[in-house]
Amino acid sequence: MVGKRYVKVALTGVPNVGKSVIFNKLTKGKAWIGNWPGVTVEKKVGKTEINNHEVEIIDLPGIYGLTAYSVDELIARNFIVEEKPDVVVCIVSAINLERSLYLAISLLEMGANLIIDLNMIDIAENEGFSVNHRKLSEMLGTSVVPTIAPEGYGIEELKEAIKEAILNRKINLRIVNYGRDVELAIEKISSLIKKLSFELSEKYQARWLAIKLLEGDEDVTVKVKRTQVGSIILGEVEKLRRRLGEKLGDVGAYIIETRYKRASEITHRVLERIKPVKITITDILDSVLTQKILGIPIALSVLMLLFRFAFEVSTPLVDAIDLLVNVWLHDLIAESTIFPRWLASLLADGVISGIGSVLIFLPVIAFFFLGFAILEDVGYMARVAFIVDKFFSKFRLPGKAIIPLVIGFGCNVPAVMAVRGIEDENDRKALALVAPFSSCNARLPVYLVIGGAVLGAYAGIAIASMYVLSIILALIVGLILRSTLFKGPFTGFIIEMPPYLTPRLDNIAFKTWERTKRFLFKAGTVIFLGVILIWLLSVFGPSGYLGPEALENAALLKRSWSGVIGHYLSIIFSPMGWDWRSSTALLFGFVAKETVVGVMGVLYGVGEEGLTNVIAQYFTPISAYAYMIFVLTYVPCLATIAMIRNELGLKYALFALFYEIVLAYLLALTVMGLGHIVGVV
Amino acid sequence: MKSGKLFILSTLAFILGIFYVLAVILAIYLWITQSPFSSQFLYYFVPKDVSSVIILAPIGLVLSSSLYYVLRRDVVKSIACLLIGGGIGTIAMIIQTLVVFANIVDATIMGEKLSIEKITVGLLRADSSLGWAAFLLFLTSILLYRKLRNTLKNNL
Ligand SMILES: Nc1nc2c(ncn2[C@@H]2O[C@H](COP(=O)(O)OP(=O)(O)O)[C@@H](O)[C@H]2O)c(=O)[nH]1
């Protein structure tokens, strides 16, 4: 190991143990983000130098155990068994020791060269207990470093321990004793593996394979089956499992239980009470916040405050950007005489508008993420997930699904991004596809204009109904997806309820920046390209180049490709009675919903201000309401679709596109139908 | 723990809670009937964006519940209600103040005339005016919480 230049250190831990903070302290923020091969889970890698070794630190996904059940766990596990990092640091939470130790034990069984980072000792102390780290180190046979991550306490010692572990590899495969019978079986299988398959025993720890095979782990079983001697080994495993089963019942369950017992035993031996238990602020607040009758209204109130903060406090920035980019810069370029007219228009109406339409979202998004990071950091979002969990489980969605759905009301792009926090793969996929139903900020202007113009006194209720409908749609479609495409057991993960903490400024700033940055680049490029595409479709038509005047002239725009496509769309939309203008606007809304209103203004030739009067002539109340529902449901926007592609791959992105359009059409049609039946036309 | 102080505080919270609920009921009533904000009181006190009721109603509910829990001798929940109701009320007040501030900055950027009237309405509406009372309540209930914290869990 010593002569090697790149040393690999993997960082693992259950969610919320402080892994990101430790990762940042170790790498001093120098990290890059990629994806794990084959899947779309984020891979974060950083570099640091320890004792003249260039050390690569790999941030593995936060996990509870190492089953083959969820993608995250599979990734972490495959990385450790296959890439064999030189050192694995398992971050263990002093306030949630048993859970953490189960993971640590599983890592030891894999043959990892393990170091334990015992984090959050300050919180434990506040709660009146401490963890005897020397005893823990003795029992696990690894070094244990106590840390308080945000203060940087213990980080130097952690580096020291990593250095020590690089030089001095230690493993402790026999951390759990499974009892005579099972141990004998493990022994038998592992010696069989060693005897028969060089390939397997070279790559994996034979004992670990044997345990996993007895446990009935799917992934390992498949891997063994693929080898030449697979059938012999699996035959033997089957025989032993059956024999053990007669005595122990379900062997897999027995093994997992024994491992849990070991974790619990170690926990009891190392926990020491230093003060009598006092009631904590967490106890007090949770007595009301996690209660149903008051908890749910409180959650609504807090989330609504988050939205006010994001939307209303950010207005000056939004307007300033609008003024600066969309008016000042736009006019400067559009009216300049340096460029030929087409180029000036491409730059002003295409490029600058593209940049403007992205930037204009930025303040709202950044404010939203800031508020959200605070709620998350304080520990409140875990409570929100907890109180909706039971209700959501009726739709086979986990309580945590509330997080992407809430973010979606701000913007759908980060909502899709937020599904990464969901443990179960089926949940995650289903959610990525339904989160875009959350009625985002960009849809609101459409409701306001159409509803305000046509529905009069009912506009408020109609608009409110869009928000209710969006949640109903998300839940119902979620249930359908979870019972068909993403079947699989509903696990209902236990929600971790960390104690409330004072939010840390650096942590919040980091999270906000990280998410905002990702929105800017991911959504930015797509919206930008979309706006340019729309420009091209508008200045060209079947008869050739129409010139940038088309953007301001309805008669010309009618002859452009956008107008032509809109015309065909209006045939499809004829049951709803939408004319070519409102249909074309929908086409533009495909790129970004907030353009719908502006485009309507151009097409009806009145500008956004006069729009209300004109729209009232072209829509009936029912066709207007159908239009609002269509806008709610059909494709969130190009950037969201791109984000779905990013998370789930092209196949699902296209699927999302398709089913949302179909669903939107059907819903709009239903509304029209109902309208006719009831007699409102 | 002596509950005399707690009783007084929860009674005050109850009254404050009623005011929040009043603002909510008026806001909904005026919105549904589309009636004008005819009196000075209505004009300044009731929020004109009806979505604010989602913020205000729970605050009123939680504040009033404090008294309910005192009467049921549930000290922990009662203090929790004071802290949470007072806390969210305070945050709502801060955010409302920020919104008013943002509107001022916005008007300056857009070169519009500053409307003193609009600012006054913003600063006097329920979120903000009641929020100051909630803030006081919050500060006082922190003192009570400090005492409670020294109580052992099993003594409750
Ligand atoms: N008091 C205290 N807070 C911590 C400690 N370690 C992490 N935290 C906080 O715990 C929260 C979760 O940490 P984070 O790194 O996001 O968790 P991750 O899910 O493991 O990446 C953050 O608010 C941290 O600031 C610690 O040792 N002491």
Coordinates of N, CA and C in Angstrom, one line a residue, chain A residues 382-526:
Chain A
A382 N -38.0 16.7 8.9 CA -38.2 15.3 9.3 C -39.5 15.1 10.0
R383 N -39.9 16.1 10.7 CA -41.2 16.1 11.4 C -42.4 16.1 10.4
V384 N -42.2 17.0 9.4 CA -43.3 17.1 8.4 C -43.4 15.8 7.7
A385 N -42.3 15.1 7.4 CA -42.4 13.8 6.7 C -43.1 12.8 7.7
F386 N -42.8 13.0 8.9 CA -43.4 12.0 9.9 C -44.9 12.2 10.0
I387 N -45.4 13.4 10.0 CA -46.8 13.6 10.2 C -47.6 13.2 9.0
V388 N -47.0 13.3 7.8 CA -47.8 12.9 6.6 C -47.6 11.5 6.3
D389 N -46.7 10.8 6.9 CA -46.3 9.5 6.6 C -47.5 8.5 6.5
K390 N -48.4 8.6 7.5 CA -49.4 7.6 7.5 C -50.4 7.9 6.4
F391 N -50.7 9.1 6.1 CA -51.6 9.5 5.0 C -51.0 9.1 3.7
F392 N -49.7 9.4 3.5 CA -49.1 9.1 2.2 C -49.0 7.6 2.0
S393 N -48.8 6.8 3.1 CA -48.7 5.4 2.9 C -49.9 4.8 2.3
K394 N -51.1 5.4 2.4 CA -52.3 4.9 1.7 C -52.1 5.0 0.2
F395 N -51.2 5.9 -0.2 CA -50.9 6.0 -1.7 C -49.6 5.3 -2.0
R396 N -49.1 4.5 -1.1 CA -47.9 3.7 -1.2 C -46.7 4.6 -1.4
L397 N -46.8 5.8 -0.9 CA -45.6 6.7 -1.0 C -45.1 6.9 0.5
P398 N -43.8 7.1 0.6 CA -43.3 7.4 1.9 C -43.5 8.8 2.4
G399 N -43.5 9.1 3.7 CA -43.7 10.4 4.2 C -42.8 11.5 3.6
K400 N -41.6 11.0 3.3 CA -40.5 11.9 2.8 C -40.9 12.4 1.4
A401 N -41.9 11.8 0.8 CA -42.3 12.3 -0.5 C -42.8 13.7 -0.4
I402 N -43.2 14.2 0.7 CA -43.6 15.5 0.9 C -42.6 16.5 0.5
I403 N -41.3 16.1 0.7 CA -40.2 17.1 0.4 C -40.2 17.5 -1.1
P404 N -40.0 16.5 -2.0 CA -40.1 17.0 -3.4 C -41.4 17.7 -3.8
L405 N -42.5 17.2 -3.2 CA -43.8 17.8 -3.6 C -43.8 19.3 -3.2
V406 N -43.3 19.6 -2.0 CA -43.3 20.9 -1.5 C -42.4 21.8 -2.3
I407 N -41.2 21.3 -2.6 CA -40.2 22.0 -3.4 C -40.8 22.3 -4.8
G408 N -41.6 21.3 -5.3 CA -42.2 21.5 -6.6 C -43.1 22.7 -6.7
F409 N -43.7 23.1 -5.6 CA -44.6 24.3 -5.7 C -43.7 25.6 -6.0
G410 N -42.4 25.5 -5.6 CA -41.5 26.5 -6.0 C -41.1 26.3 -7.5
C411 N -40.5 25.2 -7.7 CA -40.0 24.9 -9.1 C -39.9 23.4 -9.2
N412 N -40.3 22.9 -10.3 CA -40.3 21.4 -10.5 C -38.9 20.8 -10.7
V413 N -38.0 21.6 -11.2 CA -36.6 21.1 -11.5 C -35.9 20.6 -10.2
P414 N -35.8 21.5 -9.2 CA -35.2 21.0 -7.9 C -36.1 19.9 -7.3
A415 N -37.4 19.9 -7.6 CA -38.3 18.9 -7.0 C -37.8 17.5 -7.4
V416 N -37.6 17.4 -8.7 CA -37.1 16.1 -9.3 C -35.8 15.8 -8.7
M417 N -35.0 16.8 -8.5 CA -33.6 16.6 -7.9 C -33.7 16.1 -6.5
A418 N -34.8 16.5 -5.8 CA -34.9 16.2 -4.4 C -35.3 14.8 -4.1
V419 N -35.7 14.0 -5.2 CA -36.1 12.7 -4.9 C -34.9 11.8 -4.5
R420 N -33.7 12.3 -4.7 CA -32.6 11.6 -4.2 C -32.6 11.2 -2.8
G421 N -33.3 12.0 -2.0 CA -33.3 11.8 -0.6 C -34.2 10.6 -0.2
I422 N -34.9 10.0 -1.2 CA -35.8 8.9 -0.8 C -35.0 7.6 -1.0
E423 N -35.1 6.8 0.1 CA -34.3 5.6 0.1 C -34.7 4.5 -0.9
D424 N -36.0 4.2 -1.0 CA -36.4 3.1 -1.8 C -36.4 3.5 -3.3
E425 N -35.9 2.6 -4.1 CA -35.7 2.9 -5.5 C -37.1 3.1 -6.2
N426 N -38.0 2.2 -5.9 CA -39.4 2.3 -6.6 C -40.0 3.6 -6.1
D427 N -39.9 4.0 -4.9 CA -40.5 5.2 -4.4 C -39.9 6.4 -5.2
R428 N -38.6 6.3 -5.3 CA -37.8 7.4 -5.9 C -38.3 7.6 -7.3
K429 N -38.4 6.5 -8.1 CA -38.8 6.6 -9.5 C -40.2 7.2 -9.6
A430 N -41.1 6.6 -8.8 CA -42.5 7.0 -8.9 C -42.6 8.5 -8.6
L431 N -41.8 8.9 -7.6 CA -41.9 10.3 -7.2 C -41.3 11.3 -8.2
A432 N -40.2 10.9 -8.8 CA -39.6 11.7 -9.9 C -40.6 12.0 -11.0
L433 N -41.5 11.0 -11.2 CA -42.5 11.2 -12.3 C -43.7 12.0 -11.8
V434 N -44.0 12.0 -10.5 CA -45.2 12.7 -10.1 C -44.9 14.1 -9.5
A435 N -43.7 14.3 -9.0 CA -43.4 15.6 -8.4 C -43.7 16.7 -9.3
P436 N -43.5 16.6 -10.7 CA -43.8 17.7 -11.5 C -45.3 18.1 -11.5
F437 N -46.2 17.4 -10.9 CA -47.6 17.8 -10.8 C -47.7 19.0 -9.9
S438 N -46.8 19.1 -8.9 CA -46.8 20.2 -8.0 C -46.9 21.5 -8.8
S439 N -47.9 22.3 -8.5 CA -48.1 23.5 -9.4 C -47.0 24.6 -9.1
C440 N -46.1 24.7 -10.0 CA -44.9 25.5 -9.8 C -45.3 27.0 -10.0
N441 N -44.4 27.8 -9.5 CA -44.4 29.3 -9.6 C -44.7 29.8 -11.0
A442 N -44.2 29.1 -12.0 CA -44.3 29.6 -13.4 C -45.7 29.4 -13.9
R443 N -46.5 28.5 -13.3 CA -47.8 28.2 -13.8 C -48.8 29.3 -13.3
L444 N -48.5 29.9 -12.2 CA -49.4 30.8 -11.6 C -49.9 32.0 -12.5
P445 N -48.9 32.6 -13.2 CA -49.4 33.7 -14.1 C -50.4 33.3 -15.1
V446 N -50.3 32.1 -15.6 CA -51.3 31.6 -16.5 C -52.7 31.5 -15.9
Y447 N -52.7 30.9 -14.7 CA -54.0 30.9 -14.0 C -54.6 32.3 -13.7
L448 N -53.7 33.1 -13.3 CA -54.1 34.5 -12.9 C -54.7 35.2 -14.1
V449 N -54.1 35.1 -15.2 CA -54.6 35.8 -16.4 C -55.8 35.2 -16.9
I450 N -55.8 33.9 -17.2 CA -57.0 33.2 -17.7 C -58.1 33.2 -16.7
G451 N -57.8 32.8 -15.5 CA -58.9 32.8 -14.5 C -59.4 34.2 -14.3
G452 N -58.6 35.1 -14.1 CA -59.0 36.5 -13.8 C -59.9 37.0 -15.0
A453 N -59.5 36.7 -16.2 CA -60.2 37.3 -17.4 C -61.6 36.6 -17.5
V454 N -61.7 35.3 -17.3 CA -62.9 34.6 -17.7 C -63.8 34.2 -16.5
L455 N -63.2 33.9 -15.4 CA -64.0 33.3 -14.4 C -64.5 34.3 -13.3
G456 N -64.1 35.5 -13.5 CA -64.6 36.6 -12.6 C -64.5 36.2 -11.1
A457 N -65.6 36.3 -10.4 CA -65.6 36.1 -9.0 C -65.1 34.7 -8.6
Y458 N -65.2 33.8 -9.5 CA -64.8 32.4 -9.2 C -63.3 32.2 -9.4
A459 N -62.6 33.2 -9.9 CA -61.2 33.0 -10.2 C -60.4 32.5 -9.0
G460 N -60.6 33.1 -7.8 CA -59.9 32.7 -6.7 C -60.0 31.2 -6.4
I461 N -61.3 30.8 -6.4 CA -61.5 29.4 -6.1 C -61.0 28.5 -7.1
A462 N -61.1 28.9 -8.4 CA -60.6 28.1 -9.5 C -59.0 27.9 -9.3
I463 N -58.4 29.0 -9.0 CA -56.9 29.0 -8.9 C -56.5 28.1 -7.7
A464 N -57.2 28.3 -6.6 CA -57.0 27.4 -5.4 C -57.2 26.0 -5.7
S465 N -58.2 25.7 -6.6 CA -58.5 24.3 -6.9 C -57.3 23.7 -7.7
M466 N -56.6 24.5 -8.4 CA -55.4 24.0 -9.2 C -54.4 23.4 -8.2
Y467 N -54.2 24.1 -7.1 CA -53.2 23.6 -6.1 C -53.7 22.3 -5.4
V468 N -55.0 22.3 -5.1 CA -55.5 21.1 -4.5 C -55.4 19.9 -5.5
L469 N -55.8 20.2 -6.8 CA -55.8 19.2 -7.8 C -54.4 18.7 -8.0
S470 N -53.4 19.6 -7.9 CA -52.1 19.1 -8.2 C -51.6 18.1 -7.2
I471 N -52.1 18.3 -5.9 CA -51.7 17.3 -4.9 C -52.4 16.0 -5.1
I472 N -53.7 16.1 -5.4 CA -54.5 14.9 -5.7 C -53.9 14.1 -6.8
L473 N -53.6 14.8 -7.9 CA -53.0 14.1 -9.1 C -51.7 13.4 -8.7
A474 N -50.9 14.1 -7.9 CA -49.6 13.5 -7.6 C -49.8 12.2 -6.8
L475 N -50.7 12.3 -5.8 CA -50.9 11.1 -5.0 C -51.6 10.0 -5.8
I476 N -52.6 10.3 -6.6 CA -53.2 9.2 -7.3 C -52.3 8.6 -8.4
V477 N -51.7 9.4 -9.1 CA -50.8 8.9 -10.1 C -49.6 8.1 -9.5
G478 N -49.2 8.7 -8.3 CA -48.2 8.0 -7.5 C -48.6 6.6 -7.2
L479 N -49.8 6.5 -6.7 CA -50.4 5.2 -6.3 C -50.4 4.2 -7.5
I480 N -50.9 4.8 -8.7 CA -51.0 4.0 -9.8 C -49.6 3.5 -10.3
L481 N -48.6 4.4 -10.3 CA -47.3 4.0 -10.7 C -46.7 3.0 -9.7
R482 N -46.9 3.2 -8.4 CA -46.3 2.3 -7.4 C -47.0 1.0 -7.5
S483 N -48.2 0.9 -8.0 CA -48.8 -0.5 -8.1 C -48.7 -1.1 -9.4
T484 N -48.1 -0.4 -10.4 CA -47.9 -1.0 -11.7 C -46.4 -1.0 -12.1
L485 N -46.0 0.1 -12.6 CA -44.7 0.2 -13.2 C -43.6 0.0 -12.1
F486 N -43.8 0.5 -11.0 CA -42.8 0.4 -9.9 C -43.4 -0.4 -8.7
K487 N -43.9 -1.5 -9.1 CA -44.4 -2.4 -8.0 C -43.3 -2.7 -7.0
G488 N -43.4 -3.7 -6.3 CA -42.3 -3.9 -5.3 C -42.9 -3.5 -4.0
P489 N -42.3 -4.1 -2.9 CA -42.9 -3.9 -1.6 C -42.9 -2.5 -1.2
F490 N -43.9 -2.1 -0.4 CA -43.9 -0.8 0.2 C -43.2 -0.9 1.5
T491 N -42.1 -0.2 1.7 CA -41.3 -0.5 2.9 C -41.6 0.5 4.0
G492 N -42.1 1.7 3.7 CA -42.4 2.6 4.8 C -41.2 2.8 5.7
F493 N -40.2 3.3 5.2 CA -39.0 3.5 6.0 C -39.2 4.2 7.3
I494 N -38.5 3.8 8.3 CA -38.7 4.5 9.6 C -38.1 5.9 9.4
I495 N -38.8 6.9 9.8 CA -38.2 8.3 9.6 C -37.3 8.6 10.8
E496 N -36.1 9.0 10.5 CA -35.2 9.4 11.5 C -35.7 10.8 12.1
M497 N -35.7 10.9 13.4 CA -36.1 12.2 14.0 C -34.9 12.7 14.8
P498 N -34.0 13.4 14.1 CA -32.9 13.9 14.8 C -33.3 15.0 15.8
P499 N -32.6 15.2 16.9 CA -33.0 16.3 17.8 C -32.9 17.6 17.1
Y500 N -33.7 18.6 17.5 CA -33.6 19.9 16.9 C -32.3 20.5 17.2
L501 N -31.7 21.2 16.2 CA -30.4 21.8 16.3 C -30.5 23.3 15.9
T502 N -29.7 24.1 16.4 CA -29.6 25.4 15.9 C -29.0 25.3 14.6
P503 N -29.6 25.9 13.5 CA -29.0 25.8 12.2 C -27.6 26.4 12.1
R504 N -26.8 25.8 11.3 CA -25.4 26.3 11.2 C -25.3 27.1 9.9
L505 N -24.8 28.3 10.0 CA -24.8 29.2 8.9 C -24.0 28.6 7.7
D506 N -22.8 28.1 8.0 CA -22.0 27.6 6.9 C -22.6 26.4 6.2
N507 N -23.3 25.6 7.0 CA -24.0 24.4 6.4 C -25.1 24.9 5.5
I508 N -25.9 25.8 6.0 CA -27.0 26.3 5.2 C -26.5 27.1 4.0
A509 N -25.5 27.9 4.1 CA -25.0 28.6 3.0 C -24.5 27.6 1.9
F510 N -23.8 26.6 2.4 CA -23.3 25.6 1.5 C -24.4 24.9 0.7
K511 N -25.4 24.4 1.5 CA -26.5 23.7 0.8 C -27.3 24.5 -0.2
T512 N -27.5 25.8 0.2 CA -28.3 26.7 -0.6 C -27.5 26.9 -1.9
W513 N -26.2 27.2 -1.8 CA -25.4 27.5 -2.9 C -25.3 26.3 -3.8
E514 N -25.1 25.1 -3.2 CA -25.0 23.9 -4.0 C -26.2 23.6 -4.9
R515 N -27.4 23.7 -4.2 CA -28.6 23.5 -5.0 C -28.9 24.5 -6.0
T516 N -28.7 25.8 -5.6 CA -29.0 26.9 -6.6 C -28.1 26.7 -7.8
K517 N -26.8 26.4 -7.5 CA -25.9 26.3 -8.6 C -26.3 25.2 -9.5
R518 N -26.8 24.1 -9.0 CA -27.2 23.0 -9.8 C -28.4 23.4 -10.7
F519 N -29.3 24.1 -10.0 CA -30.5 24.5 -10.8 C -30.1 25.4 -11.9
L520 N -29.1 26.3 -11.6 CA -28.7 27.3 -12.6 C -28.1 26.6 -13.8
F521 N -27.3 25.6 -13.6 CA -26.6 25.0 -14.7 C -27.5 24.0 -15.4
K522 N -28.2 23.2 -14.6 CA -29.0 22.1 -15.3 C -30.2 22.7 -16.0
A523 N -31.0 23.5 -15.2 CA -32.2 24.1 -15.8 C -31.8 25.1 -16.8
G524 N -30.7 25.9 -16.4 CA -30.3 27.0 -17.2 C -30.1 26.7 -18.7
T525 N -29.2 25.7 -18.9 CA -28.9 25.3 -20.2 C -30.1 24.9 -21.1
V526 N -31.0 24.1 -20.4 CA -32.1 23.6 -21.2 C -33.1 24.8 -21.5

